[in-house]
PDB file of C-alpha atoms in Angstrom:
ATOM      1  CA  MET A   1     -13.728   2.989   9.296  1.00  0.00           C
ATOM      2  CA  SER A   2     -14.349   0.170   7.363  1.00  0.00           C
ATOM      3  CA  ASP A   3     -13.704   2.204   3.854  1.00  0.00           C
ATOM      4  CA  TYR A   4      -9.914   2.490   4.830  1.00  0.00           C
ATOM      5  CA  LEU A   5      -9.962  -1.244   5.197  1.00  0.00           C
ATOM      6  CA  ILE A   6     -11.615  -1.900   1.815  1.00  0.00           C
ATOM      7  CA  LEU A   7      -9.338   0.479  -0.088  1.00  0.00           C
ATOM      8  CA  SER A   8      -6.352  -1.732   1.635  1.00  0.00           C
ATOM      9  CA  GLY A   9      -7.970  -4.649   0.162  1.00  0.00           C
ATOM     10  CA  VAL A  10      -8.525  -2.934  -3.067  1.00  0.00           C
ATOM     11  CA  LEU A  11      -4.685  -2.050  -3.031  1.00  0.00           C
ATOM     12  CA  PHE A  12      -3.579  -5.595  -2.079  1.00  0.00           C
ATOM     13  CA  ALA A  13      -5.937  -6.917  -5.140  1.00  0.00           C
ATOM     14  CA  ILE A  14      -4.388  -4.493  -7.635  1.00  0.00           C
ATOM     15  CA  GLY A  15      -0.550  -5.584  -6.488  1.00  0.00           C
ATOM     16  CA  ALA A  16      -1.679  -9.306  -6.868  1.00  0.00           C
ATOM     17  CA  LEU A  17      -2.926  -8.744 -10.123  1.00  0.00           C
ATOM     18  CA  GLY A  18       0.269  -6.871 -10.995  1.00  0.00           C
ATOM     19  CA  VAL A  19       2.541  -9.794  -9.763  1.00  0.00           C
ATOM     20  CA  LEU A  20       0.225 -12.356 -11.651  1.00  0.00           C
ATOM     21  CA  VAL A  21       0.179 -10.097 -15.032  1.00  0.00           C
ATOM     22  CA  ARG A  22       3.434  -8.260 -16.025  1.00  0.00           C
ATOM     23  CA  ARG A  23       6.478 -10.256 -16.830  1.00  0.00           C
ATOM     24  CA  ASN A  24       9.097  -7.151 -16.327  1.00  0.00           C
ATOM     25  CA  ALA A  25      10.724  -8.488 -12.830  1.00  0.00           C
ATOM     26  CA  LEU A  26      11.176  -4.700 -11.788  1.00  0.00           C
ATOM     27  CA  ILE A  27       7.350  -4.114 -11.955  1.00  0.00           C
ATOM     28  CA  VAL A  28       6.745  -7.585 -10.430  1.00  0.00           C
ATOM     29  CA  PHE A  29       8.790  -6.073  -7.613  1.00  0.00           C
ATOM     30  CA  MET A  30       7.015  -2.743  -7.391  1.00  0.00           C
ATOM     31  CA  SER A  31       3.789  -4.707  -7.028  1.00  0.00           C
ATOM     32  CA  ILE A  32       5.000  -6.603  -4.287  1.00  0.00           C
ATOM     33  CA  GLU A  33       5.889  -3.282  -2.583  1.00  0.00           C
ATOM     34  CA  LEU A  34       2.166  -2.316  -3.099  1.00  0.00           C
ATOM     35  CA  MET A  35       1.108  -5.056  -1.412  1.00  0.00           C
ATOM     36  CA  LEU A  36       3.486  -4.473   1.708  1.00  0.00           C
ATOM     37  CA  ASN A  37       1.941  -0.718   1.538  1.00  0.00           C
ATOM     38  CA  ALA A  38      -1.756  -2.088   1.587  1.00  0.00           C
ATOM     39  CA  VAL A  39      -1.189  -4.142   4.498  1.00  0.00           C
ATOM     40  CA  ASN A  40       0.417  -1.026   6.307  1.00  0.00           C
ATOM     41  CA  LEU A  41      -2.768   0.825   5.687  1.00  0.00           C
ATOM     42  CA  ALA A  42      -4.645  -1.985   7.164  1.00  0.00           C
ATOM     43  CA  PHE A  43      -2.299  -1.881  10.487  1.00  0.00           C
ATOM     44  CA  VAL A  44      -2.807   1.648  10.909  1.00  0.00           C
ATOM     45  CA  SER A  45      -6.677   1.903  10.504  1.00  0.00           C
ATOM     46  CA  PHE A  46      -6.872  -1.231  13.169  1.00  0.00           C
ATOM     47  CA  ALA A  47      -4.339   1.105  15.437  1.00  0.00           C
ATOM     48  CA  ARG A  48      -6.745   4.065  15.032  1.00  0.00           C
ATOM     49  CA  GLN A  49      -9.952   2.337  15.553  1.00  0.00           C
ATOM     50  CA  LEU A  50      -8.504   0.287  18.604  1.00  0.00           C
ATOM     51  CA  ASN A  51      -6.756   3.490  19.924  1.00  0.00           C
ATOM     52  CA  ASP A  52      -3.757   1.131  20.234  1.00  0.00           C
ATOM     53  CA  MET A  53      -0.010   2.416  19.144  1.00  0.00           C
ATOM     54  CA  THR A  54       0.999  -1.470  18.525  1.00  0.00           C
ATOM     55  CA  GLY A  55      -0.303  -1.360  15.027  1.00  0.00           C
ATOM     56  CA  GLN A  56       1.636   1.842  14.190  1.00  0.00           C
ATOM     57  CA  VAL A  57       4.806   0.212  15.612  1.00  0.00           C
ATOM     58  CA  ILE A  58       4.351  -2.821  13.396  1.00  0.00           C
ATOM     59  CA  VAL A  59       4.199  -0.913  10.387  1.00  0.00           C
ATOM     60  CA  PHE A  60       7.551   0.079  11.620  1.00  0.00           C
ATOM     61  CA  PHE A  61       8.869  -3.363  11.258  1.00  0.00           C
ATOM     62  CA  VAL A  62       7.396  -3.947   8.120  1.00  0.00           C
ATOM     63  CA  LEU A  63       9.442  -1.208   6.529  1.00  0.00           C
ATOM     64  CA  VAL A  64      12.441  -2.657   7.912  1.00  0.00           C
ATOM     65  CA  VAL A  65      11.297  -5.665   6.061  1.00  0.00           C
ATOM     66  CA  ALA A  66      10.754  -4.193   2.871  1.00  0.00           C
ATOM     67  CA  ALA A  67      13.883  -2.141   2.758  1.00  0.00           C
ATOM     68  CA  ALA A  68      15.706  -5.598   3.127  1.00  0.00           C
ATOM     69  CA  GLU A  69      13.712  -7.413   0.703  1.00  0.00           C
ATOM     70  CA  VAL A  70      14.215  -4.724  -1.730  1.00  0.00           C
ATOM     71  CA  VAL A  71      18.080  -4.376  -1.485  1.00  0.00           C
ATOM     72  CA  VAL A  72      18.645  -8.096  -1.696  1.00  0.00           C
ATOM     73  CA  GLY A  73      15.899  -8.545  -4.455  1.00  0.00           C
ATOM     74  CA  LEU A  74      17.405  -5.801  -6.693  1.00  0.00           C
ATOM     75  CA  ALA A  75      20.917  -7.176  -6.269  1.00  0.00           C
ATOM     76  CA  ILE A  76      19.441 -10.210  -7.481  1.00  0.00           C
ATOM     77  CA  ILE A  77      17.806  -8.609 -10.726  1.00  0.00           C
ATOM     78  CA  VAL A  78      21.151  -7.016 -11.435  1.00  0.00           C
ATOM     79  CA  ASN A  79      22.754 -10.315 -11.286  1.00  0.00           C
ATOM     80  CA  ILE A  80      20.334 -12.095 -13.309  1.00  0.00           C
ATOM     81  CA  PHE A  81      20.335  -9.114 -15.952  1.00  0.00           C
ATOM     82  CA  ARG A  82      24.584  -9.565 -15.984  1.00  0.00           C
ATOM     83  CA  THR A  83      24.231 -13.213 -17.257  1.00  0.00           C
ATOM     84  CA  LYS A  84      21.245 -13.453 -19.355  1.00  0.00           C
ATOM     85  CA  GLU A  85      20.727  -9.613 -20.549  1.00  0.00           C
ATOM     86  CA  THR A  86      17.304  -9.708 -19.795  1.00  0.00           C
ATOM     87  CA  VAL A  87      14.945  -9.119 -16.841  1.00  0.00           C
ATOM     88  CA  ASP A  88      11.747 -10.759 -18.453  1.00  0.00           C
ATOM     89  CA  ILE A  89      10.242 -13.260 -16.175  1.00  0.00           C
ATOM     90  CA  ASP A  90       9.433 -15.813 -19.134  1.00  0.00           C
ATOM     91  CA  ASP A  91      12.991 -15.762 -20.573  1.00  0.00           C
ATOM     92  CA  ILE A  92      14.541 -17.085 -16.980  1.00  0.00           C
ATOM     93  CA  ASP A  93      13.316 -20.381 -17.516  1.00  0.00           C
ATOM     94  CA  LEU A  94      16.516 -22.551 -16.429  1.00  0.00           C
ATOM     95  CA  LEU A  95      14.470 -24.686 -14.032  1.00  0.00           C
ATOM     96  CA  ARG A  96      12.118 -25.490 -16.559  1.00  0.00           C
ATOM     97  CA  GLY A  97      11.683 -29.333 -16.959  1.00  0.00           C
TER      98      GLY A  97
ATOM     99  CA  MET B   1     -13.963  17.632   5.660  1.00  0.00           C
ATOM    100  CA  ARG B   2     -11.906  14.348   6.312  1.00  0.00           C
ATOM    101  CA  SER B   3     -14.421  12.010   4.184  1.00  0.00           C
ATOM    102  CA  VAL B   4     -13.694  14.267   1.203  1.00  0.00           C
ATOM    103  CA  LEU B   5      -9.994  14.207   1.680  1.00  0.00           C
ATOM    104  CA  PHE B   6     -10.182  10.359   2.296  1.00  0.00           C
ATOM    105  CA  TRP B   7     -12.172   9.954  -1.184  1.00  0.00           C
ATOM    106  CA  ILE B   8      -9.426  12.627  -2.888  1.00  0.00           C
ATOM    107  CA  LEU B   9      -6.535  10.340  -1.434  1.00  0.00           C
ATOM    108  CA  ALA B  10      -8.192   6.892  -1.922  1.00  0.00           C
ATOM    109  CA  LEU B  11      -9.013   7.662  -5.789  1.00  0.00           C
ATOM    110  CA  ALA B  12      -5.299   9.145  -6.268  1.00  0.00           C
ATOM    111  CA  ALA B  13      -3.980   5.913  -4.655  1.00  0.00           C
ATOM    112  CA  VAL B  14      -5.824   3.444  -6.726  1.00  0.00           C
ATOM    113  CA  GLY B  15      -5.647   5.373  -9.758  1.00  0.00           C
ATOM    114  CA  SER B  16      -1.702   5.647  -9.595  1.00  0.00           C
ATOM    115  CA  SER B  17      -1.228   2.290  -8.475  1.00  0.00           C
ATOM    116  CA  LEU B  18      -3.482   0.993 -11.423  1.00  0.00           C
ATOM    117  CA  THR B  19      -1.259   3.172 -13.665  1.00  0.00           C
ATOM    118  CA  MET B  20       1.735   1.583 -12.062  1.00  0.00           C
ATOM    119  CA  ILE B  21       0.726  -1.951 -13.065  1.00  0.00           C
ATOM    120  CA  THR B  22      -0.143  -1.031 -16.703  1.00  0.00           C
ATOM    121  CA  ARG B  23       2.378   1.067 -18.217  1.00  0.00           C
ATOM    122  CA  SER B  24       4.997  -0.699 -20.322  1.00  0.00           C
ATOM    123  CA  LYS B  25       8.189   1.517 -19.311  1.00  0.00           C
ATOM    124  CA  PRO B  26       9.320   0.425 -15.697  1.00  0.00           C
ATOM    125  CA  VAL B  27      10.302   4.369 -15.348  1.00  0.00           C
ATOM    126  CA  HIS B  28       6.550   5.136 -15.910  1.00  0.00           C
ATOM    127  CA  SER B  29       5.534   2.761 -13.396  1.00  0.00           C
ATOM    128  CA  ALA B  30       7.782   3.814 -10.819  1.00  0.00           C
ATOM    129  CA  ILE B  31       6.912   7.452 -11.125  1.00  0.00           C
ATOM    130  CA  ALA B  32       3.230   6.491 -10.684  1.00  0.00           C
ATOM    131  CA  PHE B  33       4.210   4.269  -7.724  1.00  0.00           C
ATOM    132  CA  LEU B  34       5.545   7.450  -5.984  1.00  0.00           C
ATOM    133  CA  GLY B  35       2.045   8.969  -6.407  1.00  0.00           C
ATOM    134  CA  THR B  36       0.689   6.037  -4.361  1.00  0.00           C
ATOM    135  CA  LEU B  37       3.192   6.738  -1.681  1.00  0.00           C
ATOM    136  CA  VAL B  38       2.521   9.917  -1.514  1.00  0.00           C
ATOM    137  CA  SER B  39      -1.106   9.473  -1.160  1.00  0.00           C
ATOM    138  CA  LEU B  40      -1.047   6.364   1.343  1.00  0.00           C
ATOM    139  CA  ALA B  41       1.120   9.009   3.351  1.00  0.00           C
ATOM    140  CA  GLY B  42      -1.907  11.480   3.548  1.00  0.00           C
ATOM    141  CA  LEU B  43      -4.278   8.607   4.590  1.00  0.00           C
ATOM    142  CA  PHE B  44      -1.900   7.872   7.236  1.00  0.00           C
ATOM    143  CA  LEU B  45      -1.904  11.434   8.621  1.00  0.00           C
ATOM    144  CA  LEU B  46      -5.846  11.610   8.333  1.00  0.00           C
ATOM    145  CA  LEU B  47      -5.600   8.419  10.815  1.00  0.00           C
ATOM    146  CA  TYR B  48      -3.609  10.204  13.160  1.00  0.00           C
ATOM    147  CA  ALA B  49      -0.293   8.546  12.462  1.00  0.00           C
ATOM    148  CA  GLN B  50       2.216  11.114  11.628  1.00  0.00           C
ATOM    149  CA  PHE B  51       5.325   9.516  12.081  1.00  0.00           C
ATOM    150  CA  VAL B  52       4.383   6.605  10.136  1.00  0.00           C
ATOM    151  CA  ALA B  53       3.416   8.982   7.515  1.00  0.00           C
ATOM    152  CA  ILE B  54       7.052  10.582   7.840  1.00  0.00           C
ATOM    153  CA  LEU B  55       9.103   7.120   7.630  1.00  0.00           C
ATOM    154  CA  GLN B  56       6.349   6.481   4.493  1.00  0.00           C
ATOM    155  CA  ILE B  57       7.880   9.464   2.650  1.00  0.00           C
ATOM    156  CA  VAL B  58      11.546   9.313   3.656  1.00  0.00           C
ATOM    157  CA  ILE B  59      11.978   5.551   3.370  1.00  0.00           C
ATOM    158  CA  TYR B  60       9.949   4.674   0.682  1.00  0.00           C
ATOM    159  CA  ALA B  61       9.863   7.638  -1.476  1.00  0.00           C
ATOM    160  CA  GLY B  62      13.468   8.855  -0.554  1.00  0.00           C
ATOM    161  CA  ALA B  63      15.142   5.447  -0.270  1.00  0.00           C
ATOM    162  CA  ILE B  64      13.446   2.295  -1.867  1.00  0.00           C
ATOM    163  CA  LEU B  65      11.806   4.030  -4.597  1.00  0.00           C
ATOM    164  CA  VAL B  66      15.299   6.004  -5.533  1.00  0.00           C
ATOM    165  CA  LEU B  67      16.877   2.585  -5.410  1.00  0.00           C
ATOM    166  CA  PHE B  68      14.532   1.145  -7.881  1.00  0.00           C
ATOM    167  CA  LEU B  69      15.000   4.148 -10.333  1.00  0.00           C
ATOM    168  CA  PHE B  70      19.037   3.793  -9.869  1.00  0.00           C
ATOM    169  CA  VAL B  71      18.549  -0.085 -11.159  1.00  0.00           C
ATOM    170  CA  ILE B  72      15.992   0.899 -14.057  1.00  0.00           C
ATOM    171  CA  MET B  73      18.419   3.158 -15.239  1.00  0.00           C
ATOM    172  CA  LEU B  74      21.679   0.651 -14.564  1.00  0.00           C
ATOM    173  CA  LEU B  75      19.582  -1.852 -16.718  1.00  0.00           C
ATOM    174  CA  HIS B  76      18.029  -0.047 -19.232  1.00  0.00           C
ATOM    175  CA  ALA B  77      16.439  -3.162 -19.612  1.00  0.00           C
ATOM    176  CA  ARG B  78      14.373  -3.908 -22.903  1.00  0.00           C
ATOM    177  CA  SER B  79      11.050  -5.670 -21.861  1.00  0.00           C
ATOM    178  CA  GLY B  80       9.585  -8.897 -24.172  1.00  0.00           C
ATOM    179  CA  GLU B  81       6.065  -8.028 -23.211  1.00  0.00           C
ATOM    180  CA  GLY B  82       4.033  -7.403 -26.009  1.00  0.00           C
ATOM    181  CA  SER B  83       5.481 -10.365 -27.965  1.00  0.00           C
ATOM    182  CA  VAL B  84       4.265 -14.034 -27.667  1.00  0.00           C
ATOM    183  CA  GLU B  85       2.645 -14.999 -24.407  1.00  0.00           C
ATOM    184  CA  LYS B  86       3.882 -18.409 -23.092  1.00  0.00           C
ATOM    185  CA  LEU B  87       1.161 -18.696 -21.128  1.00  0.00           C
ATOM    186  CA  ARG B  88      -2.013 -18.518 -22.692  1.00  0.00           C
ATOM    187  CA  LEU B  89      -5.091 -17.532 -20.151  1.00  0.00           C
ATOM    188  CA  GLN B  90      -2.663 -16.009 -18.039  1.00  0.00           C
ATOM    189  CA  ARG B  91      -4.099 -12.580 -18.151  1.00  0.00           C
ATOM    190  CA  PRO B  92      -8.054 -13.360 -17.769  1.00  0.00           C
ATOM    191  CA  LEU B  93      -7.100 -15.862 -15.301  1.00  0.00           C
ATOM    192  CA  ALA B  94      -5.121 -13.208 -13.159  1.00  0.00           C
ATOM    193  CA  ILE B  95      -7.898 -10.727 -13.225  1.00  0.00           C
ATOM    194  CA  VAL B  96     -10.607 -13.252 -12.011  1.00  0.00           C
ATOM    195  CA  LEU B  97      -8.296 -14.311  -9.037  1.00  0.00           C
ATOM    196  CA  SER B  98      -7.500 -11.055  -8.259  1.00  0.00           C
ATOM    197  CA  LEU B  99     -11.022 -10.050  -8.261  1.00  0.00           C
ATOM    198  CA  ALA B 100     -11.968 -13.339  -5.966  1.00  0.00           C
ATOM    199  CA  LEU B 101      -9.086 -12.084  -3.599  1.00  0.00           C
ATOM    200  CA  LEU B 102     -10.852  -8.569  -3.489  1.00  0.00           C
ATOM    201  CA  ALA B 103     -14.238 -10.004  -2.638  1.00  0.00           C
ATOM    202  CA  GLY B 104     -12.996 -12.342   0.008  1.00  0.00           C
ATOM    203  CA  VAL B 105     -10.843  -9.599   1.848  1.00  0.00           C
ATOM    204  CA  SER B 106     -13.833  -7.254   1.731  1.00  0.00           C
ATOM    205  CA  PHE B 107     -16.348  -9.614   2.846  1.00  0.00           C
ATOM    206  CA  LEU B 108     -14.004 -10.377   5.878  1.00  0.00           C
ATOM    207  CA  PHE B 109     -13.432  -6.400   6.408  1.00  0.00           C
ATOM    208  CA  LEU B 110     -17.294  -5.873   6.272  1.00  0.00           C
ATOM    209  CA  GLN B 111     -18.037  -8.798   8.581  1.00  0.00           C
ATOM    210  CA  ALA B 112     -15.671  -7.292  11.111  1.00  0.00           C
ATOM    211  CA  GLY B 113     -18.174  -4.642  11.271  1.00  0.00           C
ATOM    212  CA  LEU B 114     -16.443  -1.580  12.350  1.00  0.00           C
ATOM    213  CA  SER B 115     -18.208   1.373  13.725  1.00  0.00           C
ATOM    214  CA  GLU B 116     -17.035   5.119  13.901  1.00  0.00           C
ATOM    215  CA  ALA B 117     -13.601   5.666  15.168  1.00  0.00           C
ATOM    216  CA  PRO B 118     -13.587   6.576  18.754  1.00  0.00           C
ATOM    217  CA  THR B 119     -11.572  10.034  19.463  1.00  0.00           C
ATOM    218  CA  PRO B 120      -7.849   9.619  19.423  1.00  0.00           C
ATOM    219  CA  ALA B 121      -6.136   9.263  22.487  1.00  0.00           C
ATOM    220  CA  ALA B 122      -3.708  12.136  23.320  1.00  0.00           C
ATOM    221  CA  GLY B 123      -0.567  12.270  21.275  1.00  0.00           C
ATOM    222  CA  MET B 124      -1.699   9.390  19.179  1.00  0.00           C
ATOM    223  CA  GLY B 125       0.877   8.810  16.560  1.00  0.00           C
ATOM    224  CA  THR B 126       3.757  11.371  17.713  1.00  0.00           C
ATOM    225  CA  ALA B 127       7.254   9.997  17.658  1.00  0.00           C
ATOM    226  CA  GLU B 128       7.231  10.078  21.400  1.00  0.00           C
ATOM    227  CA  GLU B 129       4.252   7.592  21.634  1.00  0.00           C
ATOM    228  CA  VAL B 130       5.828   5.349  18.936  1.00  0.00           C
ATOM    229  CA  GLY B 131       9.024   5.249  20.570  1.00  0.00           C
ATOM    230  CA  LYS B 132       7.704   4.478  23.883  1.00  0.00           C
ATOM    231  CA  THR B 133       5.659   1.608  22.591  1.00  0.00           C
ATOM    232  CA  LEU B 134       8.472   0.484  20.726  1.00  0.00           C
ATOM    233  CA  PHE B 135      11.005   0.399  23.386  1.00  0.00           C
ATOM    234  CA  ASP B 136       8.545  -1.103  26.042  1.00  0.00           C
ATOM    235  CA  HIS B 137       7.079  -4.023  24.259  1.00  0.00           C
ATOM    236  CA  PHE B 138       9.096  -4.510  21.200  1.00  0.00           C
ATOM    237  CA  ILE B 139      12.668  -4.352  22.413  1.00  0.00           C
ATOM    238  CA  LEU B 140      13.641  -7.898  21.212  1.00  0.00           C
ATOM    239  CA  PRO B 141      12.091  -7.455  17.942  1.00  0.00           C
ATOM    240  CA  PHE B 142      13.864  -4.125  17.540  1.00  0.00           C
ATOM    241  CA  GLU B 143      17.202  -5.788  17.889  1.00  0.00           C
ATOM    242  CA  VAL B 144      16.349  -8.513  15.531  1.00  0.00           C
ATOM    243  CA  ALA B 145      15.317  -6.079  12.957  1.00  0.00           C
ATOM    244  CA  SER B 146      18.994  -4.611  13.193  1.00  0.00           C
ATOM    245  CA  VAL B 147      20.212  -7.850  12.469  1.00  0.00           C
ATOM    246  CA  LEU B 148      18.026  -8.207   9.471  1.00  0.00           C
ATOM    247  CA  LEU B 149      19.229  -5.084   8.060  1.00  0.00           C
ATOM    248  CA  LEU B 150      22.744  -5.886   8.478  1.00  0.00           C
ATOM    249  CA  ALA B 151      22.131  -9.371   6.635  1.00  0.00           C
ATOM    250  CA  GLY B 152      20.454  -7.242   3.985  1.00  0.00           C
ATOM    251  CA  ILE B 153      23.809  -5.197   3.353  1.00  0.00           C
ATOM    252  CA  LEU B 154      26.004  -7.925   3.488  1.00  0.00           C
ATOM    253  CA  GLY B 155      23.781  -9.732   0.999  1.00  0.00           C
ATOM    254  CA  ALA B 156      23.807  -6.896  -1.161  1.00  0.00           C
ATOM    255  CA  VAL B 157      27.536  -6.558  -1.181  1.00  0.00           C
ATOM    256  CA  VAL B 158      27.972 -10.343  -1.871  1.00  0.00           C
ATOM    257  CA  LEU B 159      25.522 -10.506  -4.548  1.00  0.00           C
ATOM    258  CA  SER B 160      26.755  -7.641  -6.539  1.00  0.00           C
ATOM    259  CA  LYS B 161      30.606  -8.506  -6.380  1.00  0.00           C
ATOM    260  CA  LYS B 162      31.763  -9.223 -10.040  1.00  0.00           C
ATOM    261  CA  GLU B 163      33.325 -12.562  -9.298  1.00  0.00           C
ATOM    262  CA  SER B 164      30.535 -14.219  -7.474  1.00  0.00           C
ATOM    263  CA  TRP B 165      29.222 -16.093 -10.209  1.00  0.00           C
ATOM    264  CA  SER B 166      32.650 -17.875 -10.979  1.00  0.00           C
TER     265      SER B 166
END
């Protein structure tokens, strides 16, 4: 069973690497979704191990949060593109001291 | 049989997610992410979570990824990647940090020392069982989730109105 958990750890680390390395806001966003998916895999593995449906129900709530996050986040990215003509994170430094 | 399927799907998931974070074009990343989502749905099936696997395909691949593709097409965004890096050492430091994260998480998971999975309870992972658990124990979170979705809809509408910045 722990191979499923290790796989979810690997996917989470890849998502974190994507967030840290990439500068295109859309790809950073996809990496965040990948991390959410890795956590879902861990929840489902524990549900299987403990023979308890609660883990699978939590995945349902994670999906709801992910959907709301994507809708608002993509709207923000579209707005940033309208005002600054870029989605490169390094170009958006208005708050830089 | 099960472990062969697991290894195939696990390799597909890791490979496509590595492809996702290394492609320079966002469209290629989105397609690679689709591969990750589908192989994760297969892993959910192996773990007796049929309902979650279907949700994964319908919501993630069907709705969220299509939304991503719409925005990518809408923005035809150029990415300044490949030009000068503003933060030096960002890339090596990021690799070291995520490897440290992986080591820590794997250590914790291995320490949990999980044994072989027990035989699954009857009807595990069907829509009926998920619904029973959801409405027996999670009725308040369920309602809050609907409010959250409403807030998401309103937020998207307000943010994408043209005059919202004036």
